[in-house]
Amino acid sequence: MVVQYKCPGCGADMHYDAKTRKLKCGSCGRLMEIDAMPRSSADAGTEAEDSEDGEISPFAAEEIEDEAEFGRIEREEGSTAFDGEDGCQYVCNNCGAVVVTTADTTATSCSFCGAPVVLGDRLSGKKAPVWIIPFKVNKEQAKAAFRKWCGGGKLTPRDFMTADRIKNITGMYVPFWLYDMEGTGEADCTATRVRTYTQGDYICTETKYYHVYRRLHMAYCKVPVDASEKMNDGMMDKLEPFGYGELTRFNMPYLAGYLAEQYNYDDRELLPRVTERVKRYANEYLASTITGYSTVAYNRKNIQLDPVNARYTLLPVWMVCYDYRDSEHIFAMNGQTGKIVGKPPLSKQKIAMWFAGISAGVFAVMRLVTMFLA
Ligand SMILES: [Zn+2]
Ligand SMILES: [Zn+2]
């Protein structure tokens, strides 16, 4: 079921506007509060389906031919599009073109007319997100950051800069699970305090031994784990932290104009990953409570963790992915905080020219270069 948001004023397509945090008409600029929109896909569906029924055109048969054509081409390319339980095709309400998606896509835009399209049935039932952090960094800001990241072309190879990769910047909602975990930690240690002092001609070393015991109750809230197969886990971890104070109850209009994907791994499948992560935090915390000693040796340590909640959440990321000279480069930006992850390609020649051209301020250049190469 395709959900598209039409401007009540002029009928043009509306998209989520990060600046005003409302739905905005791309044509007349009209704004609409998202809280006023129906929350569940079922509610929105009645409206969208009604209008679909009302627009049966004499070209319907021809369009079906087109659909079959597109579907077949997709499958030949070895993609998973239209596979599995979501075995239906989506048609743009605007222009009647088939909306080509992978099986995981939940929001995209029509590749023919560009209209924002939200796939409502893929966002319902078990696949309905609980929370979302809507985009706060808008496309213009993301583009400016990407340009700056490339150093304005000063250190990046020329053919990289001329390729105008900025056009491919994509705002994407990445599926996450946010876990609440509770646990207990217990540690039994032997610790020492060593003191050295001089007495006459002697250097004395005094070692005192302590028995240290800790038993802690721990609670970790909203620990995120990336639930998408396609996203690089390490990179997603680096995009953190997200400000969970701005978690909003999910509603479909937030997706209008962006790309969004379903989770590939459910909360049970990712439990080992979150447990491992929280265990690391718990270990660090436990260790941080035992301070002021010269040495600490654990006789016994036990950390027990139990999941309490897991909530399906969509988090905003701006991305540019590209191959450059046989290696993959990624620019990714936290769509809420603006934090950037990734490394631009560097031109060795340009760096050398930089060195040659600058006699003063070498230290500053060194710092800059090490920063880029780090
Ligand atoms: Zn309008
Ligand atoms: Zn269209």
Coordinates of C-alpha atoms and ligand atoms in Angstrom, one line a residue:
M1 CA 0.0 0.0 0.0
V2 CA 1.5 3.3 -1.1
V3 CA 1.1 6.4 1.0
Q4 CA 1.7 9.7 -0.5
Y5 CA 1.0 13.0 1.2
K6 CA -0.7 15.6 -1.0
C7 CA -0.9 19.3 -0.2
P8 CA -4.5 20.2 0.6
G9 CA -3.8 23.6 -1.0
C10 CA -2.3 22.8 -4.4
G11 CA -2.2 19.0 -4.6
A12 CA 1.6 18.8 -4.9
D13 CA 3.7 16.3 -3.0
M14 CA 4.6 17.0 0.5
H15 CA 7.8 15.9 2.3
Y16 CA 9.1 16.0 5.9
D17 CA 10.9 19.3 6.5
A18 CA 13.7 19.0 9.0
K19 CA 13.8 22.7 9.7
T20 CA 10.1 23.2 10.6
R21 CA 9.5 19.6 11.7
K22 CA 6.4 19.6 9.7
L23 CA 5.2 18.2 6.4
K24 CA 6.0 20.8 3.7
C25 CA 4.5 21.2 0.2
G26 CA 7.3 21.3 -2.3
S27 CA 5.3 23.6 -4.5
C28 CA 3.5 26.2 -2.4
G29 CA 5.4 25.8 0.8
R30 CA 2.3 25.0 2.9
L31 CA 3.1 23.3 6.3
M32 CA 1.1 20.6 8.1
E33 CA 1.5 19.4 11.6
I34 CA 2.4 15.7 11.7
D35 CA 0.5 15.1 15.0
A36 CA -2.6 15.8 13.0
M37 CA -1.9 12.9 10.6
P38 CA -3.3 9.4 11.1
R39 CA -0.7 7.3 13.0
S40 CA -1.4 3.8 11.8
S41 CA -0.9 2.7 8.2
A42 CA -4.4 1.2 8.3
D43 CA -5.9 4.6 8.9
A44 CA -3.9 6.2 6.2
G45 CA -4.6 3.3 3.9
T46 CA -8.3 3.8 3.6
E47 CA -7.7 7.3 2.1
A48 CA -4.9 6.3 -0.3
E49 CA -6.8 3.2 -1.5
D50 CA -10.0 5.2 -2.1
S51 CA -8.2 7.6 -4.3
E52 CA -6.5 4.8 -6.2
D53 CA -9.9 3.2 -6.9
G54 CA -11.2 6.6 -8.0
E55 CA -8.4 7.0 -10.6
I56 CA -8.8 4.0 -12.8
S57 CA -7.8 5.2 -16.2
P58 CA -8.2 3.7 -19.6
F59 CA -4.5 3.0 -19.7
A60 CA -4.7 0.5 -16.8
A61 CA -4.0 -2.5 -19.0
E62 CA -0.9 -0.9 -20.5
E63 CA 0.4 0.0 -17.1
I64 CA 0.2 -3.6 -15.9
E65 CA 2.3 -4.6 -18.9
D66 CA 4.9 -2.1 -17.7
E67 CA 4.8 -3.4 -14.2
A68 CA 5.5 -6.9 -15.4
E69 CA 8.4 -5.6 -17.4
F70 CA 10.0 -3.8 -14.5
G71 CA 9.4 -6.7 -12.1
R72 CA 11.2 -9.1 -14.5
I73 CA 14.2 -6.9 -15.0
E74 CA 14.6 -6.5 -11.3
R75 CA 14.7 -10.2 -10.7
E76 CA 17.2 -10.9 -13.5
E77 CA 19.6 -8.5 -11.8
G78 CA 19.7 -10.9 -8.9
S79 CA 18.1 -8.4 -6.5
T80 CA 15.6 -9.4 -3.9
A81 CA 13.0 -6.9 -5.1
F82 CA 9.4 -8.1 -4.8
D83 CA 10.5 -11.2 -3.1
G84 CA 9.0 -13.1 -0.2
E85 CA 6.0 -12.2 1.8
D86 CA 5.9 -8.6 0.4
G87 CA 5.3 -10.0 -3.0
C88 CA 3.4 -7.0 -4.2
Q89 CA 4.4 -4.2 -6.5
Y90 CA 3.8 -0.6 -5.7
V91 CA 2.5 1.9 -8.1
C92 CA 3.0 5.7 -7.8
N93 CA -0.3 7.4 -7.2
N94 CA 1.0 10.4 -9.1
C95 CA 2.2 9.1 -12.4
G96 CA 1.3 5.4 -12.3
A97 CA 4.8 4.2 -12.7
V98 CA 6.0 1.1 -10.8
V99 CA 7.9 2.1 -7.7
V100 CA 11.0 -0.1 -7.8
T101 CA 12.2 -1.1 -4.4
T102 CA 14.1 -3.8 -2.6
A103 CA 12.2 -6.1 -0.2
D104 CA 13.5 -4.0 2.7
T105 CA 12.5 -0.5 1.5
T106 CA 9.8 1.2 3.5
A107 CA 10.2 4.7 2.1
T108 CA 11.7 6.0 -1.2
S109 CA 10.8 8.3 -4.1
C110 CA 9.2 7.5 -7.4
S111 CA 12.1 7.2 -9.9
F112 CA 9.9 8.7 -12.6
C113 CA 8.3 11.7 -11.0
G114 CA 10.3 12.0 -7.9
A115 CA 7.3 12.0 -5.6
P116 CA 8.0 10.8 -2.0
V117 CA 6.5 7.4 -1.5
V118 CA 5.9 5.6 1.9
L119 CA 5.1 1.9 1.7
G120 CA 2.6 1.6 4.5
D121 CA 2.0 -2.1 4.6
R122 CA 5.7 -2.7 5.3
L123 CA 5.5 -0.4 8.3
S124 CA 2.6 -2.2 10.0
G125 CA 2.2 -5.1 12.4
K126 CA 5.6 -6.5 13.6
K127 CA 7.4 -4.2 11.3
A128 CA 5.9 -1.0 12.7
P129 CA 8.6 1.1 14.3
V130 CA 7.9 2.3 17.8
W131 CA 10.1 5.4 17.8
I132 CA 11.8 7.7 15.3
I133 CA 14.3 10.5 15.6
P134 CA 13.3 12.8 12.7
F135 CA 16.0 14.5 10.7
K136 CA 17.3 17.7 12.2
V137 CA 20.1 18.3 9.7
N138 CA 18.5 19.2 6.3
K139 CA 19.8 18.4 2.9
E140 CA 21.5 21.8 2.3
Q141 CA 23.3 21.5 5.6
A142 CA 24.4 18.0 4.8
K143 CA 25.7 19.0 1.4
A144 CA 27.7 21.9 2.9
A145 CA 29.2 19.5 5.4
F146 CA 30.1 17.1 2.7
R147 CA 31.9 19.9 0.7
K148 CA 33.8 20.9 3.9
W149 CA 34.6 17.3 4.6
C150 CA 36.3 17.0 1.2
G151 CA 38.4 20.0 2.3
G152 CA 36.9 22.1 -0.5
G153 CA 38.9 20.0 -2.9
K154 CA 42.3 21.3 -1.5
L155 CA 43.6 17.8 -0.6
T156 CA 41.2 15.5 -2.5
P157 CA 42.1 14.4 -6.0
R158 CA 40.7 16.6 -8.8
D159 CA 38.7 13.9 -10.6
F160 CA 37.1 13.1 -7.3
M161 CA 35.9 16.6 -6.9
T162 CA 34.7 17.1 -10.4
A163 CA 32.5 14.0 -10.3
D164 CA 29.8 16.0 -8.4
R165 CA 29.1 13.2 -5.9
I166 CA 27.1 15.6 -3.9
K167 CA 24.1 14.8 -6.0
N168 CA 24.0 11.3 -4.5
I169 CA 23.6 12.5 -1.0
T170 CA 20.8 10.5 0.6
G171 CA 18.8 10.9 3.7
M172 CA 18.2 7.5 5.2
Y173 CA 16.4 6.2 8.2
V174 CA 18.4 3.2 9.5
P175 CA 16.5 0.6 11.5
F176 CA 17.8 0.0 15.0
W177 CA 16.7 -1.8 18.1
L178 CA 16.9 0.1 21.4
Y179 CA 17.4 -2.3 24.3
D180 CA 16.8 -1.8 28.0
M181 CA 18.9 -4.2 30.0
E182 CA 19.1 -4.9 33.6
G183 CA 21.7 -6.9 35.5
T184 CA 23.8 -7.6 38.5
G185 CA 27.6 -7.5 38.7
E186 CA 29.6 -9.2 41.4
A187 CA 33.3 -9.0 41.9
D188 CA 35.6 -10.5 44.5
C189 CA 39.2 -9.1 44.4
T190 CA 42.5 -9.0 46.1
A191 CA 43.9 -5.5 45.9
T192 CA 47.2 -4.0 47.1
R193 CA 48.5 -0.5 48.0
V194 CA 52.2 -0.1 47.7
R195 CA 54.0 2.7 49.4
T196 CA 57.8 3.4 49.0
Y197 CA 59.7 5.6 51.4
T198 CA 63.3 6.2 52.6
Q199 CA 64.4 5.6 56.1
G200 CA 68.0 6.5 56.7
D201 CA 70.0 4.6 54.1
Y202 CA 67.2 2.2 53.3
I203 CA 64.4 2.4 50.7
C204 CA 61.4 0.6 52.1
T205 CA 58.5 -0.8 50.2
E206 CA 55.3 -1.4 52.1
T207 CA 52.6 -3.5 50.6
K208 CA 49.1 -3.6 52.2
Y209 CA 46.6 -6.3 51.0
Y210 CA 42.9 -5.7 50.8
H211 CA 39.9 -7.9 50.2
V212 CA 37.5 -6.0 47.9
Y213 CA 34.0 -7.1 47.3
R214 CA 31.4 -5.4 45.0
R215 CA 27.9 -6.3 44.2
L216 CA 26.1 -3.9 41.9
H217 CA 22.7 -3.6 40.4
M218 CA 22.9 -2.1 36.9
A219 CA 20.3 -0.8 34.5
Y220 CA 21.1 0.3 30.9
C221 CA 18.5 2.1 28.9
K222 CA 18.1 2.5 25.2
V223 CA 21.3 0.8 24.1
P224 CA 21.2 0.9 20.2
V225 CA 22.0 -1.9 17.8
D226 CA 21.9 -1.5 14.1
A227 CA 19.4 -3.9 12.6
S228 CA 20.2 -3.4 9.0
E229 CA 22.1 -5.9 7.0
K230 CA 23.4 -3.4 4.5
M231 CA 24.8 -0.9 7.0
N232 CA 28.3 -1.3 8.2
D233 CA 28.0 -2.0 12.0
G234 CA 31.3 -0.3 12.9
M235 CA 30.3 2.8 11.1
M236 CA 26.9 3.0 12.6
D237 CA 28.5 2.6 16.1
K238 CA 30.7 5.6 15.3
L239 CA 27.7 7.7 14.4
E240 CA 26.5 7.5 17.9
P241 CA 25.5 9.0 20.2
F242 CA 22.0 10.0 19.2
G243 CA 20.1 12.2 21.5
Y244 CA 17.3 10.0 22.8
G245 CA 15.6 12.9 24.4
E246 CA 14.2 13.6 21.0
L247 CA 12.7 10.2 20.4
T248 CA 9.3 10.7 18.9
R249 CA 6.5 8.2 18.5
F250 CA 6.8 6.8 15.0
N251 CA 4.4 8.2 12.3
M252 CA 4.7 7.7 8.6
P253 CA 4.8 11.3 7.4
Y254 CA 8.3 11.6 8.9
L255 CA 9.5 9.3 6.2
A256 CA 8.2 11.3 3.3
G257 CA 11.0 12.4 1.1
Y258 CA 13.6 10.1 2.6
L259 CA 14.8 6.5 2.2
A260 CA 13.9 4.1 4.9
E261 CA 14.5 0.4 5.4
Q262 CA 13.0 -2.4 7.4
Y263 CA 15.1 -4.3 9.9
N264 CA 16.8 -7.5 8.7
Y265 CA 17.4 -8.9 12.2
D266 CA 14.8 -9.0 14.9
D267 CA 15.3 -8.2 18.5
R268 CA 16.2 -11.9 19.5
E269 CA 18.7 -12.3 16.7
L270 CA 20.6 -9.2 17.9
L271 CA 20.4 -10.0 21.6
P272 CA 23.9 -11.5 21.7
R273 CA 25.4 -8.4 20.1
V274 CA 23.7 -6.0 22.6
T275 CA 24.6 -8.3 25.5
E276 CA 28.2 -8.3 24.5
R277 CA 28.2 -4.5 24.3
V278 CA 26.5 -4.0 27.7
K279 CA 28.8 -6.5 29.3
R280 CA 31.7 -4.4 28.2
Y281 CA 30.0 -1.3 29.8
A282 CA 29.3 -3.3 32.9
N283 CA 32.8 -4.5 33.2
E284 CA 34.2 -1.0 32.8
Y285 CA 31.8 0.3 35.4
L286 CA 32.5 -2.5 37.9
A287 CA 36.3 -1.7 37.5
S288 CA 35.7 2.0 38.0
T289 CA 34.2 1.4 41.4
I290 CA 37.5 -0.2 42.6
T291 CA 40.0 2.6 42.7
G292 CA 42.8 3.8 44.8
Y293 CA 44.8 0.6 44.7
S294 CA 48.1 -0.2 43.2
T295 CA 47.0 -3.5 41.8
V296 CA 43.7 -5.3 41.6
A297 CA 43.4 -9.1 40.9
Y298 CA 40.0 -10.6 40.4
N299 CA 39.4 -13.9 42.3
R300 CA 35.9 -14.0 41.0
K301 CA 33.8 -11.9 38.7
N302 CA 30.3 -12.5 37.4
I303 CA 28.0 -10.3 35.3
Q304 CA 24.5 -11.3 34.7
L305 CA 22.4 -9.4 32.2
D306 CA 18.7 -9.7 31.2
P307 CA 16.9 -7.9 28.4
V308 CA 13.8 -6.0 29.5
N309 CA 12.7 -4.1 26.4
A310 CA 13.6 -3.9 22.8
R311 CA 12.0 -1.2 20.7
Y312 CA 12.2 -0.9 16.9
T313 CA 13.5 2.6 16.1
L314 CA 14.4 4.5 13.0
L315 CA 17.5 6.8 13.2
P316 CA 18.4 9.5 10.7
V317 CA 21.7 9.3 8.6
W318 CA 22.9 11.3 5.6
M319 CA 25.1 9.2 3.3
V320 CA 27.2 9.3 0.2
C321 CA 28.7 6.0 -0.8
Y322 CA 31.0 5.6 -3.8
D323 CA 33.8 3.6 -5.3
Y324 CA 36.9 5.6 -6.0
R325 CA 39.9 3.9 -7.6
D326 CA 38.7 0.4 -6.5
S327 CA 38.2 1.2 -2.9
E328 CA 34.9 2.1 -1.3
H329 CA 34.5 5.4 0.5
I330 CA 31.7 6.4 2.7
F331 CA 30.6 9.7 4.0
A332 CA 28.0 9.3 6.7
M333 CA 26.6 11.9 9.0
N334 CA 24.3 11.6 12.0
G335 CA 21.1 13.3 10.8
Q336 CA 20.4 14.6 14.2
T337 CA 23.7 15.8 15.6
G338 CA 25.7 16.4 12.4
K339 CA 28.6 14.1 13.6
I340 CA 30.6 12.8 10.6
V341 CA 32.2 9.4 10.0
G342 CA 34.4 8.4 7.1
K343 CA 37.5 9.5 5.2
P344 CA 37.7 11.4 2.0
P345 CA 40.3 10.1 -0.6
L346 CA 43.5 12.1 -0.5
S347 CA 45.7 13.1 -3.4
K348 CA 49.3 12.5 -2.5
Q349 CA 50.4 15.0 -5.1
K350 CA 48.2 17.7 -3.7
I351 CA 49.5 17.1 -0.2
A352 CA 53.1 17.4 -1.5
M353 CA 52.2 20.7 -3.2
W354 CA 50.8 21.9 0.0
F355 CA 54.0 21.2 1.8
A356 CA 56.1 22.9 -0.8
G357 CA 53.9 25.9 -1.0
I358 CA 53.9 26.7 2.6
S359 CA 57.0 27.7 4.5
A360 CA 55.4 29.2 7.5
G361 CA 52.9 27.4 9.6
V362 CA 54.3 24.0 8.9
F363 CA 53.2 22.8 12.2
A364 CA 49.6 23.6 11.3
V365 CA 49.9 21.7 8.0
M366 CA 51.4 18.7 9.8
R367 CA 48.5 18.6 12.1
L368 CA 46.0 18.9 9.3
V369 CA 47.6 16.1 7.3
T370 CA 48.0 13.8 10.3
M371 CA 44.4 14.5 11.0
F372 CA 43.3 13.4 7.5
L373 CA 45.6 10.4 7.5
A374 CA 44.8 9.2 11.0
Ligands
ZN1 ZN 0.9 23.1 -2.0
ZN2 ZN 5.6 8.9 -9.9

